[in-house]
XYZ file of C-alpha atoms in Angstrom:
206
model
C 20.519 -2.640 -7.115
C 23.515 -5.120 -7.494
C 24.877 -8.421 -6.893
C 27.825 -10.248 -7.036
C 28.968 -13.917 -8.544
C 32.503 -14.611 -8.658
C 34.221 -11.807 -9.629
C 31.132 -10.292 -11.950
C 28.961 -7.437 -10.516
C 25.701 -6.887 -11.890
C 24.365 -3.708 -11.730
C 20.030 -3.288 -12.654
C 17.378 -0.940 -11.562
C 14.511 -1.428 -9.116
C 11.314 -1.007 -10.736
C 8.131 -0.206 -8.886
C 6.280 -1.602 -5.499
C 3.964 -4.124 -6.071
C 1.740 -5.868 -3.958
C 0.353 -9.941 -4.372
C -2.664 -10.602 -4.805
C -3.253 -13.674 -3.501
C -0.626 -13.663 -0.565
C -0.942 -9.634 0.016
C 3.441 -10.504 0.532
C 5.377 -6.947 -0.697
C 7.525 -7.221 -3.881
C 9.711 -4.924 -6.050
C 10.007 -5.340 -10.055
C 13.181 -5.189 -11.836
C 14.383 -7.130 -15.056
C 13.941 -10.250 -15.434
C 17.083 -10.907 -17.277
C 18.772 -9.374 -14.501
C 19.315 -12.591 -12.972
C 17.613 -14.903 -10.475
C 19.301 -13.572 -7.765
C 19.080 -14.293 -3.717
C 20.792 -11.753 -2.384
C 20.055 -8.399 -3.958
C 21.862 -5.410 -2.502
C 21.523 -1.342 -2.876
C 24.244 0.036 -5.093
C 25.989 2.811 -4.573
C 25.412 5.965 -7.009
C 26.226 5.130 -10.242
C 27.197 1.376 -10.259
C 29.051 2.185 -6.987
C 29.978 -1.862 -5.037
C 27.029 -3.108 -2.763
C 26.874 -0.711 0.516
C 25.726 -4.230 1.916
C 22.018 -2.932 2.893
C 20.134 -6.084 1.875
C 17.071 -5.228 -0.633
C 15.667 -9.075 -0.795
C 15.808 -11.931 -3.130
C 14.174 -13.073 -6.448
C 10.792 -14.306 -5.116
C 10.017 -18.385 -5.526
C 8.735 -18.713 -8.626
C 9.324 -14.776 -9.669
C 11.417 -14.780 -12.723
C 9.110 -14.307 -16.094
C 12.350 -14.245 -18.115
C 11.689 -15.912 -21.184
C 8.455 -17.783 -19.847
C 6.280 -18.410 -22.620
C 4.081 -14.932 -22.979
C 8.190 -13.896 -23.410
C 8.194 -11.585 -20.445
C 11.248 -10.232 -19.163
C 10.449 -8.955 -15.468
C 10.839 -10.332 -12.001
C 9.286 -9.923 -8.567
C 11.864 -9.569 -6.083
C 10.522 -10.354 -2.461
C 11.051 -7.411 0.275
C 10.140 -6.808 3.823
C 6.319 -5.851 4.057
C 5.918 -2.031 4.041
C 3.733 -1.358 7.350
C 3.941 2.168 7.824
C 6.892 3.145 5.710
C 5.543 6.246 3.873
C 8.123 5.670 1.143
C 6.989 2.620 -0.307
C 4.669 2.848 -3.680
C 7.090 5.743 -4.354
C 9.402 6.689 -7.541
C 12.298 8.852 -6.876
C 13.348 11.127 -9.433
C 16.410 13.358 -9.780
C 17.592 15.870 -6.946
C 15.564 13.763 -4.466
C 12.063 14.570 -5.234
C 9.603 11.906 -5.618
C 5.918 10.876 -6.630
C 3.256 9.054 -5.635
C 2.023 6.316 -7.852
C -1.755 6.618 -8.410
C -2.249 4.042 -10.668
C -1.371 2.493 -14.426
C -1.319 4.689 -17.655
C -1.224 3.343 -21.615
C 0.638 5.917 -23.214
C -0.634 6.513 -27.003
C 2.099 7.049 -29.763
C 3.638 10.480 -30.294
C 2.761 11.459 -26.425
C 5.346 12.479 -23.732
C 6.811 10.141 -20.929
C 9.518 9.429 -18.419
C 12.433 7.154 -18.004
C 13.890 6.906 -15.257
C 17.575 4.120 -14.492
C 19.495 4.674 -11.795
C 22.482 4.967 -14.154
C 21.111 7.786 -16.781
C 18.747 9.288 -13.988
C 14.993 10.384 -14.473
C 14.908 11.802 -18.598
C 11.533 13.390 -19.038
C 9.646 14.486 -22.217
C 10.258 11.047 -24.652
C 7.561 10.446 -26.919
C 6.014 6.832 -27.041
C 5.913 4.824 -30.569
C 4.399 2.049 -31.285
C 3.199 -0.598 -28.236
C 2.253 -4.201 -27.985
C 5.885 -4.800 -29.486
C 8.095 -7.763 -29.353
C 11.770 -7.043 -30.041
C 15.040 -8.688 -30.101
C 18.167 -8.043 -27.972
C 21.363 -9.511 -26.825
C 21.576 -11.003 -23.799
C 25.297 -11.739 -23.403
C 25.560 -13.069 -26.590
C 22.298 -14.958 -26.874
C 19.534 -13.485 -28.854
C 16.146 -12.922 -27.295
C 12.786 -11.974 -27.835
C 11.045 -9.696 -25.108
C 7.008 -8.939 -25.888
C 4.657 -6.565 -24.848
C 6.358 -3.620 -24.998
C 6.213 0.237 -25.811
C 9.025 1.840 -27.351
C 10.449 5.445 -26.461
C 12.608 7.921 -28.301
C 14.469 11.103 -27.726
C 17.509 13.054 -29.011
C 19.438 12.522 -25.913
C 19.946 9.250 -23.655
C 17.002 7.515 -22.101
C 18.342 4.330 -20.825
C 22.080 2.420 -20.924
C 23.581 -0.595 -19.596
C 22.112 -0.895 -15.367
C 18.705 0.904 -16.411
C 17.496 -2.336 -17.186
C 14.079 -2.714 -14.291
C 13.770 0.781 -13.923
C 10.122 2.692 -14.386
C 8.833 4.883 -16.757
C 5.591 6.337 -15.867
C 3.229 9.730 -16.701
C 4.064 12.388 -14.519
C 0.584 14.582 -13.262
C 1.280 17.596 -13.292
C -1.482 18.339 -11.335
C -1.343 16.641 -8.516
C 2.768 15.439 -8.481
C 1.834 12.090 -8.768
C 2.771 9.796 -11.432
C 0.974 6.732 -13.246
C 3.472 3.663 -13.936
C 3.654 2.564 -17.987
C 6.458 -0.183 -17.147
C 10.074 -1.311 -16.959
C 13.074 -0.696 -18.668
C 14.399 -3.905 -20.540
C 16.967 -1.727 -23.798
C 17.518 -0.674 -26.639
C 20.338 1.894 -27.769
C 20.581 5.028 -26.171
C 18.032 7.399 -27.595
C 15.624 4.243 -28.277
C 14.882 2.604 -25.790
C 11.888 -0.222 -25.031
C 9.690 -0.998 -21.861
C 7.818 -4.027 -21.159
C 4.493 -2.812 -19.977
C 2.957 -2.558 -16.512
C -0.459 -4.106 -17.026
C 1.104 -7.093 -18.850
C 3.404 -7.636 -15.988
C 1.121 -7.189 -12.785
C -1.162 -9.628 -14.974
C 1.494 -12.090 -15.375
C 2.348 -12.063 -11.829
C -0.674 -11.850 -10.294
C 0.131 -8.322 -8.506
C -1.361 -5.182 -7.876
């Protein structure tokens, strides 16, 4: 997903379908340091320009960046799903897909996926340490981000435009997946999620 201000295009990754629970309204999660943003559009492939299809804007009140639990998510507000059959989905590479049944807490040394739209879906990285709270740059300015679980890997997992995208459990049983959170950073081969129950918690989602 992308927007423009001035002549600066900002390139992120949308994050999972989530659902209010108080207003039942439809809402996708992406990084909150992303930007508050009214006018989010789908990118082309690989930080491609805007193809113009309109994806919907940060909700009222939907920006946890740097609230005080230091989240670092948003909620951006979309059309309700009716009886689109894609939406709760996660697409992976070469157009395939799963089903989200749920939330998983991934314990340290097991397998899971990340998946930006700019390094693509990168299965198989093992989970340290969670609960975290970690500093990164934000364009210059330090910040803290909290509740997070950290992956690693020898190759890349996440870069610059990854930031909002999922990482989940994939069940290989059923080809279904189980969400574990969002993609804030980090450097290439370690890279840091905030996690899925704090954020549906913090934003009152489902």
């Amino acid at each position: 997903i992308t927007y423009t201000s001035g002549d600066t295009e900002t390139w992120c990754t949308g994050g999972f379908a989530v659902q209010g629970n108080a207003s039942g309204n439809d809402f996708m999660l992406t990084a909150g340091h992303c930007g508050t943003v009214s006018d989010w559009e789908l990118s082309g492939s690989n930080g491609g320009s805007g193809d113009g299809t309109y994806m919907g804007g940060t909700s009222g009140s939907g920006n946890y960046f740097q609230d005080s639990a230091h989240d670092d998510f948003q909620t951006i507000w979309t059309l309700p799903h009716g009886d689109d059959s894609s939406w709760g989905y996660v697409w992976a590479n070469s157009g395939s897909s799963y089903d989200i049944y749920g939330t998983a807490n991934v314990p340290k040394g097991d397998p899971f996926t990340f998946d930006g739209s700019f390094t693509g879906q990168v299965r198989g990285a093992t989970a340290g340490d969670s609960g975290l709270c970690e500093y990164f740059n934000d364009n210059g300015q330090e910040i803290e981000d909290c509740h997070l679980i950290e992956g690693k890997d020898s190759s890349t997992i996440c870069q610059p435009g990854d930031s909002g995208g999922p990482t989940y459990v994939v069940d290989g049983d059923t080809g279904g997946a189980y969400a574990v959170g969002t993609i804030l950073g980090g450097t290439s081969t370690d890279c840091y999620a905030e996690t899925i129950g704090q954020e549906l918690s913090a934003s009152n989602t489902s």
